[in-house]
Short mmCIF file of C-alpha atoms in Angstrom, two decimals:
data_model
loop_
_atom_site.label_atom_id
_atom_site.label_comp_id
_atom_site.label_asym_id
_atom_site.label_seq_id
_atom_site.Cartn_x
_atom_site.Cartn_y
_atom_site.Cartn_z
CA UNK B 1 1.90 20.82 -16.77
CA UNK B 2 4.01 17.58 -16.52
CA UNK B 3 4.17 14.78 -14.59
CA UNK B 4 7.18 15.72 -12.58
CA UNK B 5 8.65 18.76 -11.00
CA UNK B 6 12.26 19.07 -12.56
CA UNK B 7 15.15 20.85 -11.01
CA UNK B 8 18.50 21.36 -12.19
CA UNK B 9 20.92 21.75 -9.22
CA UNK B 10 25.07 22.84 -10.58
CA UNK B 11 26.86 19.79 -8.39
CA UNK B 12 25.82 17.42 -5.44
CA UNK B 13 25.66 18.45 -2.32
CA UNK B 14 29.24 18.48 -0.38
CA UNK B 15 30.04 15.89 2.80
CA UNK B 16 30.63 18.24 4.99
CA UNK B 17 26.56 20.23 4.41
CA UNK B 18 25.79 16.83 4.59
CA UNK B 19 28.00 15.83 7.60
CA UNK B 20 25.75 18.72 9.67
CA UNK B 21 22.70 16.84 9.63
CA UNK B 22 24.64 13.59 10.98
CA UNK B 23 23.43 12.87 14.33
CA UNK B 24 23.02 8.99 15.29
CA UNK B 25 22.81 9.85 19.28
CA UNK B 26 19.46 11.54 18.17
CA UNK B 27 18.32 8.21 16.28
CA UNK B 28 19.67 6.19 19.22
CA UNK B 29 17.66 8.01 21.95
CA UNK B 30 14.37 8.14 19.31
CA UNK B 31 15.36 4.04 19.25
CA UNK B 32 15.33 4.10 22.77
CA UNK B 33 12.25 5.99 23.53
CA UNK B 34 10.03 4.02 21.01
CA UNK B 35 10.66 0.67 22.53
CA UNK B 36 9.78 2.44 25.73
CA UNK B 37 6.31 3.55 24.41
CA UNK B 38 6.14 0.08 23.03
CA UNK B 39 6.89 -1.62 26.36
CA UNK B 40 4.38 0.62 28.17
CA UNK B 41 1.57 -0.14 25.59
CA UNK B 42 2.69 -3.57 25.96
CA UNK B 43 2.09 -3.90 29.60
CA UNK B 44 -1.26 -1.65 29.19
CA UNK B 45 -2.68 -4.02 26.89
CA UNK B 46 -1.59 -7.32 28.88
CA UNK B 47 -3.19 -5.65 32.15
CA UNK B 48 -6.51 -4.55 30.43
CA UNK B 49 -6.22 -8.17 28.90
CA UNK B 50 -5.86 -9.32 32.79
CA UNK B 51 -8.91 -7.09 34.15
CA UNK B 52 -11.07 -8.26 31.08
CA UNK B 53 -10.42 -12.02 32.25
CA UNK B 54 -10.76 -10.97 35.53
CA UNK B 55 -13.90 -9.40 35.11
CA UNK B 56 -15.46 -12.14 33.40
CA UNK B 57 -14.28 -14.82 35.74
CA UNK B 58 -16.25 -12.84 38.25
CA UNK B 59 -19.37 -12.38 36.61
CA UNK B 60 -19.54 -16.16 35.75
CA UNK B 61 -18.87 -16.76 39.04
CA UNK B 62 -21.63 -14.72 40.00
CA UNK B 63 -23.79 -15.68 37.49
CA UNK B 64 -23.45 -19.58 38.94
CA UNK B 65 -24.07 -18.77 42.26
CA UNK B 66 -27.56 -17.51 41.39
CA UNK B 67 -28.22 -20.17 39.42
CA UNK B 68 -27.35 -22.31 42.42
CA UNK B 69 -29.44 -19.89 44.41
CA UNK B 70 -32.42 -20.26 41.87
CA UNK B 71 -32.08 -24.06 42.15
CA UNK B 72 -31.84 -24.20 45.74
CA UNK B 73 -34.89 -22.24 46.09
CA UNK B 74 -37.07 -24.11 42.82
CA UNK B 75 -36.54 -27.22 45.18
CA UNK B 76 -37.46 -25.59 48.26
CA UNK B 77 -40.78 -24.62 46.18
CA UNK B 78 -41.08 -27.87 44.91
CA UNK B 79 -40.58 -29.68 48.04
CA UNK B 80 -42.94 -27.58 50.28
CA UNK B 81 -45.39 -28.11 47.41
CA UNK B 82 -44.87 -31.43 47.15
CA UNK B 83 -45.94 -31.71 51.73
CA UNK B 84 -48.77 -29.59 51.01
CA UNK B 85 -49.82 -31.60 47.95
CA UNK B 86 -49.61 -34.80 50.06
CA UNK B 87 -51.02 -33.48 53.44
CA UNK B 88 -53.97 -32.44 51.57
CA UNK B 89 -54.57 -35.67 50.13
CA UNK B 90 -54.47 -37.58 53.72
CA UNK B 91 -57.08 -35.20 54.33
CA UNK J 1 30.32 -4.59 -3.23
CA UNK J 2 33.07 -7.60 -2.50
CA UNK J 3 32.18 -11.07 -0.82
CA UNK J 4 33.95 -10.00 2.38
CA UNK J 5 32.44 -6.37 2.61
CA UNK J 6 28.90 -8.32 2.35
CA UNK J 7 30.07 -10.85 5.36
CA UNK J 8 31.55 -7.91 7.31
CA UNK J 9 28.26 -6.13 7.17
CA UNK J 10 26.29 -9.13 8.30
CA UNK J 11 28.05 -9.35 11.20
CA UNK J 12 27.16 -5.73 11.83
CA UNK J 13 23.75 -6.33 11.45
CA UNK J 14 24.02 -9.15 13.62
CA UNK J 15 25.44 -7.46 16.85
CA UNK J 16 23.24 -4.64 15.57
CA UNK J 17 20.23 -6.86 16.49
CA UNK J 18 21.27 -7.48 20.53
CA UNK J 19 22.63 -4.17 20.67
CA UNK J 20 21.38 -0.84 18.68
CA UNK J 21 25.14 0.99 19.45
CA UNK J 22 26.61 -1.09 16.81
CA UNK J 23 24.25 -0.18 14.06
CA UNK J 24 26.35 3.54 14.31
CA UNK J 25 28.84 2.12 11.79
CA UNK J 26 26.32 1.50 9.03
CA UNK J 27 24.76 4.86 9.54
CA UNK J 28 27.85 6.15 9.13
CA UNK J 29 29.01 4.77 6.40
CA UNK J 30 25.39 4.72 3.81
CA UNK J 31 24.26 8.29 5.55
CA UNK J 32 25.51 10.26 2.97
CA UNK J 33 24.23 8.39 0.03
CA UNK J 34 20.95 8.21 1.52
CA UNK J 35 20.89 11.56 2.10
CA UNK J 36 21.47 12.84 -2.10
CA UNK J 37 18.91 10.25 -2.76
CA UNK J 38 16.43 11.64 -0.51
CA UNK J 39 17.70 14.64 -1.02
CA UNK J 40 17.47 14.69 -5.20
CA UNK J 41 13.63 13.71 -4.45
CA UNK J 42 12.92 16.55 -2.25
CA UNK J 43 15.35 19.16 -2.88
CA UNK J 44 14.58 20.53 0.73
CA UNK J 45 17.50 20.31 3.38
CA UNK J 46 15.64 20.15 6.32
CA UNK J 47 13.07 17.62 4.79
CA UNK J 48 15.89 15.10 3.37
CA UNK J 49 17.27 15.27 6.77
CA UNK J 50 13.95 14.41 8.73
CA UNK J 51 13.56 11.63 6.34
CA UNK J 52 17.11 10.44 6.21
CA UNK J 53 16.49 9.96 10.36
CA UNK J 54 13.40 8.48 10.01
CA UNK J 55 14.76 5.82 7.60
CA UNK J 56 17.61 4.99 9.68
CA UNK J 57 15.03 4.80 12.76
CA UNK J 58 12.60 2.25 10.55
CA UNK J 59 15.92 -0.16 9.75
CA UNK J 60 16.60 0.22 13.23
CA UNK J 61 13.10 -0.50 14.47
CA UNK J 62 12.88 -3.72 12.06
CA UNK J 63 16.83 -5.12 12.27
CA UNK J 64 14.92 -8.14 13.17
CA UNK J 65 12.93 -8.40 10.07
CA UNK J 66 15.94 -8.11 7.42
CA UNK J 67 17.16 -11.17 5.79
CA UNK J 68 19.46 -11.59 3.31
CA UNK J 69 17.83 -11.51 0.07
CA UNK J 70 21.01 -11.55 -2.38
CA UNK J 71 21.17 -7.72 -2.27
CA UNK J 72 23.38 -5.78 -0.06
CA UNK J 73 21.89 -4.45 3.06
CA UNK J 74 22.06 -0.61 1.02
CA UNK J 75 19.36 -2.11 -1.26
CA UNK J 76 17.36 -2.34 2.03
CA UNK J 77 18.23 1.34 3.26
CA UNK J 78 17.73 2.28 0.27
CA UNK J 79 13.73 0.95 -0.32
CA UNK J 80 13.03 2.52 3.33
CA UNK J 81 14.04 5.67 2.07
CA UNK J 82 12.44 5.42 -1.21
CA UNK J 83 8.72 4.49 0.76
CA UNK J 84 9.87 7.32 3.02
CA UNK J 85 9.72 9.62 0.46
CA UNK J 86 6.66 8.75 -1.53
CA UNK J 87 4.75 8.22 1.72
CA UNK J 88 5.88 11.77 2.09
CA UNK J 89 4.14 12.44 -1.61
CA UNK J 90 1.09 11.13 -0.48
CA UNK J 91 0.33 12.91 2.23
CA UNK J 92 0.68 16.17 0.21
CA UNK J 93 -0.95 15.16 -2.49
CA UNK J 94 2.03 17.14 -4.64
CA UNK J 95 3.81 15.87 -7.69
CA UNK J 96 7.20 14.60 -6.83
CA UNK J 97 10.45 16.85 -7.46
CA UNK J 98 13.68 15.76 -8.59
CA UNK J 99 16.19 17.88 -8.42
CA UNK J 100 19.14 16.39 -10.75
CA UNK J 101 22.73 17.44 -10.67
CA UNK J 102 23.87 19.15 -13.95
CA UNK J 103 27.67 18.04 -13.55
CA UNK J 104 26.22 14.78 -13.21
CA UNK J 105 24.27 15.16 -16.57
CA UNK J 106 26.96 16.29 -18.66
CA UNK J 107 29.17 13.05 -17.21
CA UNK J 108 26.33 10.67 -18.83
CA UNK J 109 25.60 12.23 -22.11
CA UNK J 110 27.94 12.42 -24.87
CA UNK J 111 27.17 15.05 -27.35
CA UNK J 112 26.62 13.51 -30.66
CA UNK J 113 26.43 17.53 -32.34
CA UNK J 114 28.99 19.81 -31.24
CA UNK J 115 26.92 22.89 -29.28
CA UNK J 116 26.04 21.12 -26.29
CA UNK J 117 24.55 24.21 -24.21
CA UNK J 118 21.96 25.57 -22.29
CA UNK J 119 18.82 25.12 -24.81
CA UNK J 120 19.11 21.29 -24.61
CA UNK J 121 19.69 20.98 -20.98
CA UNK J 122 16.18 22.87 -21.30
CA UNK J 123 14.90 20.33 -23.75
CA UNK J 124 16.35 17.77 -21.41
CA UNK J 125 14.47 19.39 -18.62
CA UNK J 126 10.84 19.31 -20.26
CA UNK J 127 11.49 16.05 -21.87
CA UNK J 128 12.22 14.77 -17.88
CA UNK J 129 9.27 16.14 -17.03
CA UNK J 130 6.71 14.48 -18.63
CA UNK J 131 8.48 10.87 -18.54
CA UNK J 132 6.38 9.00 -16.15
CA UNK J 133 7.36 8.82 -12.61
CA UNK J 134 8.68 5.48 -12.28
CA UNK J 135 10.57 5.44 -15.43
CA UNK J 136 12.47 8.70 -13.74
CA UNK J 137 12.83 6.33 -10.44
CA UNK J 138 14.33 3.74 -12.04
CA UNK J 139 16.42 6.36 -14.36
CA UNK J 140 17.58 7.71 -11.07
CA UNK J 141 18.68 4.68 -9.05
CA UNK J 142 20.57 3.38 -12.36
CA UNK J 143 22.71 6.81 -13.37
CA UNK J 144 22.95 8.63 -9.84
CA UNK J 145 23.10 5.79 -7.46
CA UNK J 146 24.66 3.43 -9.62
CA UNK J 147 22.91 0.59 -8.76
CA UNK J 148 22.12 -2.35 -10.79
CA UNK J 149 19.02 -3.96 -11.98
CA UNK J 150 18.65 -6.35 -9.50
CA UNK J 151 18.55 -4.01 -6.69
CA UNK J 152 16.61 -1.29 -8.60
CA UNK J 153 14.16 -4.17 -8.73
CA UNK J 154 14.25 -4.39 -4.88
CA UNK J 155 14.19 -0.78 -4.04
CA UNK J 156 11.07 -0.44 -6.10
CA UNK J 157 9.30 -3.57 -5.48
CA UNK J 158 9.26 -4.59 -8.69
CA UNK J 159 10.96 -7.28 -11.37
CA UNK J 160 14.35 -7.20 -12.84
CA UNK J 161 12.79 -7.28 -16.13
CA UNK J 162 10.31 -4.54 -15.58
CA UNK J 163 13.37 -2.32 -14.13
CA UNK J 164 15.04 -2.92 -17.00
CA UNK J 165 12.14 -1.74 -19.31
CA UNK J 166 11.62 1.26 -17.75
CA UNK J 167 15.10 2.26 -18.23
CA UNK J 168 15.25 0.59 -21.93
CA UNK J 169 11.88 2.65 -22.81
CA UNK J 170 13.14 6.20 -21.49
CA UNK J 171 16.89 6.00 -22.48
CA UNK J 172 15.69 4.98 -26.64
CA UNK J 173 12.91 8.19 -26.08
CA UNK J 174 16.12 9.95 -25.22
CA UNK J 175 18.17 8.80 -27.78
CA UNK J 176 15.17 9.38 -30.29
CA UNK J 177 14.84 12.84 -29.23
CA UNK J 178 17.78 13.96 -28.31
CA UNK J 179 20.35 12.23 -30.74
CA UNK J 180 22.32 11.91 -27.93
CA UNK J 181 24.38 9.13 -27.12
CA UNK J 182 24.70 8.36 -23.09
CA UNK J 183 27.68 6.32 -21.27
CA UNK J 184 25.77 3.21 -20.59
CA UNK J 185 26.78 -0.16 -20.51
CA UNK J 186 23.74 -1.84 -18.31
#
């Protein structure tokens, strides 16, 4: 078997055969409805870009308040440690 | 392909780029060539016509992307078309048809013996056959399309030299084979 599939047509096909498969509204409105689907994927992405940020910016936020929290309350430990530690050495 | 056409159709492309409408003129005017090119590589109506649009949707889609590389924007059609098609191949895993005009064959060759009939067109069929694909690509751009090296070269992503090999290699296995002497001038 070769390589190739060879066909022998008797003459080219004629302009007007050809002419009925012309249709450049069809292309334009294909055109028109990919850049469409592009611009809505576009926007998709930018928000989910957006709501990631978002998201993150929150949980940092979050995440710093308890560590302020935590902080706040080590030096409350400390502190009342500290007066006990010292009242019971007056004693 | 005169210095003037080449300017005209730049300007095209440009208004092409801010608005799509204007591209129509181009389409119309390389359709039909795309389409037998396509169309010799498939030999299916309906398929040569799905990939004639999508080819004309892909320059469309990337009118941005084109610059002027010293060929004339057909070159560029014509390489869409051409990845098209073996894209096409790919998918189906098939061996690639080309369905070749017999008019067209009898134009190029010049009978060296007198009988020139239907045995040798068979001979000429089975000798097609096994030449490798992308000598037949390069055979096909060069005596149906008429183009020259340098934009065979383009189409195919390749040199000018190694488009010119590929043709030089199958047309002396023809003219080995076939004592036939072909209307060629490249």
């Amino acid at each position: 078997m070769g390589r190739n599939e060879i066909r022998l047509r008797r003459q080219k096909m004629s302009s007007g055969r050809i002419a009925q498969h012309r249709n450049y509204g069809e292309i334009m409105a294909r055109h028109e409805r990919d850049i469409k689907i592009r611009r809505t994927v576009r926007v998709f992405l930018y928000f989910l870009i957006i709501a990631f940020l978002l998201v993150l910016f929150i949980m940092v936020k979050r995440w710093e308040q308890k560590q302020g929290k935590v902080k706040e309350k080590t030096a409350w430990v400390l502190k009342s440690n500290g007066s006990t530690f010292t009242s019971a050495k007056t004693h | 392909m005169s210095e003037a056409e080449i300017q005209h159709e730049y300007a095209v492309l440009e208004k092409s780029r801010k608005n799509p409408k204007a591209f129509g003129e181009l389409y119309e005017k390389y359709f039909d060539r795309i389409f037998q090119y396509v169309f010799r590589q498939t030999d299916d109506e309906e398929l040569t016509a799905d990939l004639c649009s999508q080819t004309f949707l892909i320059a469309l889609k990337n009118l941005d992307r084109y610059e002027f590389r010293g060929v004339p924007f057909s070159a560029w059609l014509y390489r869409i078309a051409s990845n098209e098609v073996n894209k096409h191949y790919r998918k189906l895993k098939k061996n690639k048809v080309f369905s070749i005009e017999e008019l067209r064959i009898r134009e190029l060759i010049e009978q060296t013996e007198t009988d020139w009939d239907e045995e040798i067109i068979q001979r000429l069929m089975n000798y097609l056959k096994d030449l490798p694909t992308e000598m037949l690509e390069v055979l096909e751009l060069r005596f149906f399309e008429d183009r020259d090296f340098k934009d065979i070269a383009f189409i195919l992503g390749i040199t000018e030299s190694g488009a010119k090999m590929r043709a030089y290699r199958a047309l002396d296995r023809l003219r080995k084979n076939f004592n036939l002497r072909i209307k060629y001038n490249g």
